[in-house]
Amino acid sequence: MSVRRLHADQPSSFAFTDENVSWASGQIAKFPEGRQASAIIPLLWQAQKQEGWLSEPAIRYVADMLAMPHIRAMEVATFYTMFNLSPVGEHFVQLCGTTPCWLRGADDLKSVCRKVIGEQGDITDDGKLSWLEVECLGACVNAPMVQINDDFYEDLTAENFEQLLDDLRSGKPVATGPQNSRHGSEPEGGLTVLKGDK
Amino acid sequence: MSDQVNLTVDGVRVSVAPGTTILQACEEAGAEIPRFCYHERLSVAGNCRMCLVEVEKAPKPVASCAMPVAPDMVVSTKSDSVKAAREGVMEFLLINHPLDCPICDQGGECDLQDQALGFGGDVSRFADNKRAVENKHMGPLVSTIMTRCIHCTRCVRFAQEVAGVPEIGAIGRGEDMEITTYLEASLDSEMSGNVIDLCPVGALTSRPYAFTARPWELKKTETIDVMDAVGSNIRVDTRGREAMRIMPRNHDDVNEEWLSDKSRFVWDGLNTQRLDRPYVRARKNLAPASWDDAFALIAKKLKGKGAKTAAIAGDLVCGEGQFALKALMDKLESPHVDCRQDGAKLSGPRGNYIFNTSIAGIEDADALLLIGTNPRLEAPVLNARIRKRYLMGNFPIATIGAPVELTYGAENIGAGPDTLADLLAGKYGFSDVLAKAERPMIIVGQGALTREDGDAVLAAAIELAEKSSAISDTWNGFNVLHTAAARVAGLDLGLLPGEGGLDVAGIQDAAQSGDVETVILYGADEIAGASLGDAFVIYIGSHGDRGAHRADVILPAAAYTEKQAIYVNTEGRPQMTEQAATPPGEAREDWKIFRALSEVLGLTLPFDNLAELRSAMFEVAPHFAQIDGLSESATPKAPAAKKMGKEAFAYSVTDFYFTNPIARASATMADCAKAKQQRYGETEGTGTHG
């Protein structure tokens, strides 16, 4: 993790779509009067979903919506790494680099990212891809893995990961979850224990 | 005393109220607990961990600032484990704190320095790189060196809780946590300087004071502030005769330990634009003169024309000076004296013009009505007290006047006298609030009193107070908020038009028509020079400001830091200033000027020294002798008055940083005004549009 700052180029304004406005009022209504600020995380998250990243006007917009000081919303937005303070690609790759994934070849995946996309934070010219190394995403049993937007892609190798990125880029359908023969976290090649009496 | 909690601290048995923290109990027992984040007047954060103590049966050291006492607790603050814990915490704090004390302005008065010496280890074991943090912009008053920050969040809590402008925050987390304002904007508070005092390290320091002095080379004089009528207790630090900085002193009943930015940063105004010798107007221009020449000219002009002389006392002048001026005018047999240069329609009885509830009394009130006043600009420290009461809850507040951004929730119910009349007739919801409240407060500002119909507004406000149980045997909720430090003393001493005397407006008219030939402006700088016609103007004051520009003779006097004098604050509390420096050049203390002048005029005043003057003054106003004492609250009595007008109330302070000659001479105040203007644009530079 490094110092998280607002992006240098900010849009001039931000506003929720009508749909999101009504969604937001539903979220705010979940909290008692005077405690609207509790809805800050879902609202920032929705703002990020709408734009792909969280801009300064968006932080301000959400703070105003919740009648809270701008700096308080900024504190939340800079605290959680799940909020992207800079623009990301259409397919945003969060690559786990923590020990289990690293032992299982995360470094190879990083090389692929560098080759296909560029350095961390760079967005490809077509705007399709960008990547970031993150801490453990909790799928160690299927290491190495990445999260792309809302989905996990697990049991990766340099080859199938590069293929995956190419497919995403060209808009081909891709399978989420394990990218080898596994369906979940069962042993590869079938069960090795609890196979019956023999 | 059965509801007290008994506990043992270092073998000392203490008994404290339930809910007290261990830290407070330890202090009660005389044990010193080091701390960084804990501050009595702020909420508890518990994030510095410096206050760790050992509590018997607790598995690990306890943060004493955040832990309430329990019966029969056994606390140790001197055990080996406490020592080790403190050393450990200190070592962590110092890991990222730069070793730049020799170039740090906090050096010599730094909590971290002191506590590292007292509770830290003796060597550093940390050989790696320290983190570095970019400095943040916080405006023209607060200088930041954020690498020094230890993240105690006192400044964050101060801005949120006391100042009521939640603009400082901690962004990022963990090692990357940084304190900043939103997008590094200037702090939009009239109390922002207090974060400098609160900062336990040198991360937030005073920008105007930067690199000018070390604390141990300054002479510290405990005195009283005059930038507003609150009478904040201050300490002026001087080197030679130059004021180097101003700091607040604690006074629980007045300013607690806060200070407004104007009071704190005005000191450079004390060193510039000073009148350091008498001047006499020769042809068109003012030329330096000797005291004798100046006095001789005045004697010539006043000869036989004493009754055609008028005097106006200004906003920053002291009780002694005003008393001497009044005595001189009596000798001259002129009734044309007025201390209300803003034209406020205020006069006796005393209950009509003081802040009867008292500043500390605000905390006991249960409803508040502000009439034509914006306390945020007129008395920021008093405003902080209102906010403190507001935060306790159940405190409805309504304002009459243009809507302004206060630091608490207030309902604006109208703009002018009509609303006040309707309120009196019970036509608003707030009438019920006032009627139901047991201890309601009404604060009338100068904006409502300096108008043509000021006395009618005053009468209506007093009537409203009487009607709504604001005045009873045990409670006096009628308050006038003054903006001038000199005013209450002036009113107490009777610097008001005598029989057949003219008030400020009358003096100006008479000066233009020639009925008044000489006008003495005693520190009165808010009078437009042209309004005095062709009158011969004698200006007695400390700064070359509006009054001096119009003057025909200038007699240089002492500023508030250069004399021992009595000021009476808006509550009617007399307080004594002390002399921090001598007046510049040939300038003299105010009363001495009047005494010397009286002798030249052949009307020698009957006092030869300050003690004689004071005893004469105490005969007129006995309560002046009770320094720092509040006399019993006086009941207001509605003056007879005509009907109120229609015009909306205007506020008396719109340009917070330029309200008096000292502030206008201060470059720092000009910087503040500029910063405010940059933030709000040309048209809205009043600082009330938060």
mmCIF file of N, CA and C in Angstrom, chain A residues 10-14 56-57 60:
data_model
loop_
_atom_site.group_PDB
_atom_site.id
_atom_site.type_symbol
_atom_site.label_atom_id
_atom_site.label_comp_id
_atom_site.label_asym_id
_atom_site.label_seq_id
_atom_site.Cartn_x
_atom_site.Cartn_y
_atom_site.Cartn_z
ATOM 1 N N GLN A 10 -9.045 15.788 -12.589
ATOM 2 C CA GLN A 10 -10.365 15.512 -12.032
ATOM 3 C C GLN A 10 -11.433 16.026 -12.987
ATOM 4 N N PRO A 11 -12.540 15.295 -13.077
ATOM 5 C CA PRO A 11 -13.656 15.824 -13.873
ATOM 6 C C PRO A 11 -14.242 17.048 -13.172
ATOM 7 N N SER A 12 -14.999 17.832 -13.896
ATOM 8 C CA SER A 12 -15.506 19.062 -13.285
ATOM 9 C C SER A 12 -16.696 18.784 -12.377
ATOM 10 N N SER A 13 -17.410 17.714 -12.650
ATOM 11 C CA SER A 13 -18.574 17.474 -11.793
ATOM 12 C C SER A 13 -18.910 16.002 -11.757
ATOM 13 N N PHE A 14 -19.801 15.670 -10.849
ATOM 14 C CA PHE A 14 -20.290 14.308 -10.735
ATOM 15 C C PHE A 14 -21.735 14.359 -10.292
ATOM 16 N N GLU A 56 -12.809 13.363 -7.156
ATOM 17 C CA GLU A 56 -13.034 14.348 -6.062
ATOM 18 C C GLU A 56 -14.460 14.879 -6.095
ATOM 19 N N PRO A 57 -14.979 15.275 -7.269
ATOM 20 C CA PRO A 57 -16.379 15.730 -7.258
ATOM 21 C C PRO A 57 -17.336 14.657 -6.761
ATOM 22 N N ARG A 60 -17.214 14.620 -2.986
ATOM 23 C CA ARG A 60 -17.916 15.800 -2.490
ATOM 24 C C ARG A 60 -19.434 15.626 -2.638
#
